[in-house]
Amino acid sequence: MIEMQDVYKTYPNGVLAINGISVKINEGEFVYVVGPSGAGKSTFIKMMYREERPSNGSIMINGINLSSLKEKKVPLLRRHIGVVFQDFKLLPKLTVYENVAFALEVIEENPKYIKRRVMGVLDLVRLKHKARFKPDELSGGEQQRVSIARSIVNSPKIMIADEPTGNLDPDTAWEIMDIFEEINNRGTTILMATHNSEIVNKIKKRVIAIENGKIARDEMRGEYGYEI
């Protein structure tokens, strides 16, 4: 599903963010990516949806080599990868329904399918009753659920979440995790970068810890392992 081989990433300012990482993530896994601030987690995550390109090494996703993927094919790749951000990135002038539908409209899906699919994912994230609301009429947790709905509306095989509970209160964070677990149980591979030690230690999954651009730990049913 996802395989990195001897990957390095050096930024133009000389910072070595990723220092020789090799890792394999299988279909259907749920993986936490943890580590100190500045350790390379965000770069590790961003390379998987081609927001960043490796300086050396190869990244394979579903048989596609991201290192050599042409720019014009990146949007096609991203149809198969859902991304959830800490700050939601919703379009403020569009309704909840329109924010989610937009991901299908840009690839010119059939309008009847769009309506059925959008209402289906809004039901999954428990926001069907707020389809006509604008983002500023929602709580932070509700906005994050819209972001999740948008990321899965294309039925991606992989979901990448970068600090998805970082701006949420603890109760809301647990609600978001319930949704992630349900999505994972339906077969979607999930990679989640997080600083939330309580979630990592309670909901046991594979843990990849990154320190100084390298994998320091890779444990099945691991723990967070850092002082907060």
XYZ file of C-alpha atoms in Angstrom:
228
model
C 0.000 0.000 0.000
C 2.589 2.582 1.162
C 6.328 1.973 1.022
C 9.252 4.322 1.580
C 12.752 3.219 0.662
C 15.762 5.152 1.982
C 13.965 8.513 1.807
C 15.732 11.807 2.498
C 14.352 15.330 2.454
C 16.598 18.383 2.627
C 15.008 21.826 2.381
C 16.625 24.684 0.397
C 17.805 26.266 3.667
C 19.866 23.153 4.369
C 17.591 21.620 7.028
C 17.601 17.808 6.842
C 13.991 16.970 7.747
C 13.938 13.280 6.777
C 17.111 11.253 7.177
C 16.997 7.868 5.461
C 13.532 6.536 6.324
C 12.384 3.132 5.095
C 8.951 1.898 6.138
C 6.004 -0.133 4.864
C 2.360 0.449 5.792
C -0.133 -2.202 4.761
C -3.655 -1.799 3.485
C -6.186 -1.251 6.252
C -3.692 -0.284 8.968
C -4.223 2.551 11.454
C -0.903 4.241 12.221
C -0.085 7.053 14.633
C 2.911 9.210 13.721
C 4.396 10.734 16.866
C 7.532 12.547 17.951
C 8.851 15.858 19.301
C 8.047 19.131 17.530
C 10.408 19.654 14.605
C 11.254 15.950 14.382
C 10.042 15.585 10.781
C 6.461 14.313 11.274
C 4.803 16.913 9.057
C 7.330 16.406 6.261
C 6.852 12.626 6.537
C 3.079 13.080 6.219
C 3.218 15.712 3.441
C 5.422 13.553 1.212
C 2.682 10.934 1.108
C 0.273 13.220 -0.730
C 3.021 14.984 -2.695
C 2.817 18.301 -0.873
C 6.570 17.738 -0.489
C 8.931 15.723 -2.699
C 11.809 13.638 -1.333
C 15.339 14.739 -2.149
C 16.385 11.086 -2.500
C 14.774 7.664 -2.230
C 11.420 6.333 -3.398
C 7.851 6.547 -2.104
C 5.407 4.040 -3.558
C 1.656 4.322 -3.022
C -0.518 1.692 -4.690
C 2.280 1.003 -7.163
C 2.789 4.682 -8.057
C 6.253 6.160 -7.516
C 5.625 9.613 -6.045
C 9.245 10.635 -6.537
C 8.889 10.579 -10.323
C 5.166 11.411 -10.582
C 4.542 14.276 -13.015
C 2.886 17.373 -11.583
C -0.138 17.052 -13.869
C -0.881 13.628 -12.342
C -0.745 14.782 -8.706
C -4.481 15.744 -8.626
C -5.348 12.223 -9.814
C -3.238 10.743 -7.014
C -5.006 12.910 -4.455
C -8.400 11.559 -5.434
C -7.293 8.335 -3.740
C -5.898 10.034 -0.620
C -8.117 11.914 1.817
C -6.396 14.617 3.865
C -7.679 16.099 7.131
C -5.991 19.175 8.578
C -5.865 20.688 12.062
C -7.374 23.952 10.807
C -10.174 22.337 8.740
C -9.583 24.368 5.509
C -13.291 24.659 4.718
C -14.613 27.137 2.140
C -16.386 29.749 4.321
C -19.000 30.883 1.783
C -20.215 27.379 1.003
C -22.645 25.304 3.063
C -21.654 22.032 4.710
C -23.236 20.157 1.795
C -21.464 22.315 -0.794
C -18.070 21.959 0.903
C -18.311 18.185 0.706
C -19.923 18.087 -2.753
C -17.177 20.294 -4.200
C -14.702 17.398 -4.123
C -17.004 15.418 -6.444
C -18.066 18.333 -8.619
C -14.483 19.105 -9.662
C -14.191 15.602 -11.141
C -17.596 16.003 -12.828
C -19.442 13.211 -11.072
C -23.108 12.645 -11.857
C -25.290 15.108 -9.846
C -27.597 12.343 -8.589
C -24.603 10.346 -7.357
C -23.144 13.459 -5.713
C -26.299 14.104 -3.717
C -26.602 10.486 -2.603
C -22.907 10.188 -1.716
C -22.641 13.524 0.102
C -25.690 12.835 2.263
C -24.292 9.379 2.988
C -20.967 10.678 4.322
C -22.686 13.476 6.248
C -24.772 10.774 7.899
C -21.573 8.871 8.761
C -20.077 11.922 10.509
C -23.445 12.707 12.107
C -23.998 16.053 10.392
C -26.806 15.271 7.975
C -29.079 17.659 9.884
C -26.651 20.558 9.324
C -26.176 20.192 5.573
C -27.387 23.742 4.907
C -25.274 25.410 7.608
C -22.200 27.533 6.845
C -18.871 26.726 8.557
C -19.072 29.744 10.872
C -22.372 28.407 12.234
C -20.674 25.215 13.436
C -18.532 24.325 16.433
C -14.882 23.391 15.933
C -15.704 19.703 16.262
C -18.484 19.970 13.705
C -16.158 21.764 11.279
C -13.630 18.973 11.679
C -16.348 16.418 10.949
C -17.162 18.313 7.728
C -13.464 18.169 6.867
C -13.489 14.405 7.432
C -16.620 13.996 5.298
C -14.972 15.946 2.486
C -11.834 13.813 2.724
C -13.722 10.509 2.405
C -16.410 11.478 -0.130
C -14.209 10.178 -2.984
C -13.920 6.816 -1.181
C -10.119 7.109 -0.796
C -8.058 4.052 0.094
C -5.828 6.164 2.338
C -6.663 8.909 4.833
C -3.927 11.190 6.149
C -4.716 13.290 9.216
C -2.292 15.979 10.407
C -3.052 16.833 14.066
C -6.835 16.446 13.484
C -7.713 16.848 17.178
C -5.179 19.603 17.916
C -7.721 22.439 18.049
C -10.483 20.492 19.784
C -11.540 20.010 23.394
C -11.018 16.492 24.844
C -14.643 15.330 24.550
C -14.845 16.431 20.924
C -11.477 14.806 20.184
C -12.848 11.451 21.336
C -15.896 11.896 19.078
C -13.575 12.514 16.127
C -11.600 9.376 17.002
C -14.812 7.327 16.992
C -15.366 8.471 13.406
C -11.785 7.662 12.397
C -12.135 4.170 13.855
C -15.364 3.587 11.958
C -13.725 4.728 8.703
C -10.760 2.442 9.392
C -13.087 -0.480 10.134
C -14.562 0.019 6.652
C -11.129 -0.672 5.147
C -9.490 2.758 4.769
C -5.815 2.982 5.747
C -5.275 5.834 8.225
C -2.090 7.713 9.085
C -2.517 10.211 11.877
C 0.178 12.614 13.086
C -0.641 13.591 16.651
C 0.619 15.022 19.928
C -2.380 13.627 21.829
C -0.774 11.113 24.187
C -4.075 10.165 25.835
C -5.623 9.059 22.553
C -2.508 7.135 21.447
C -2.208 5.358 24.808
C -5.900 4.470 25.082
C -6.802 3.574 21.489
C -3.957 1.171 20.768
C -2.705 1.152 17.180
C 0.627 0.948 15.399
C 2.936 3.794 16.476
C 5.745 5.187 14.320
C 7.903 7.608 16.305
C 10.087 10.028 14.354
C 13.075 11.762 15.935
C 15.663 13.864 14.091
C 14.211 12.772 10.761
C 14.572 9.050 11.510
C 12.234 6.313 12.725
C 13.106 5.873 16.411
C 10.336 3.354 17.153
C 7.874 1.299 15.119
C 5.592 -0.688 17.413
C 2.330 -2.518 16.973
C -0.095 -1.389 19.687
C 2.543 1.083 20.845
C 2.401 3.998 23.274
C 3.003 7.712 22.820
C 6.259 7.642 24.783
C 6.971 11.355 25.242
C 6.501 13.785 28.105
C 3.875 16.476 27.419
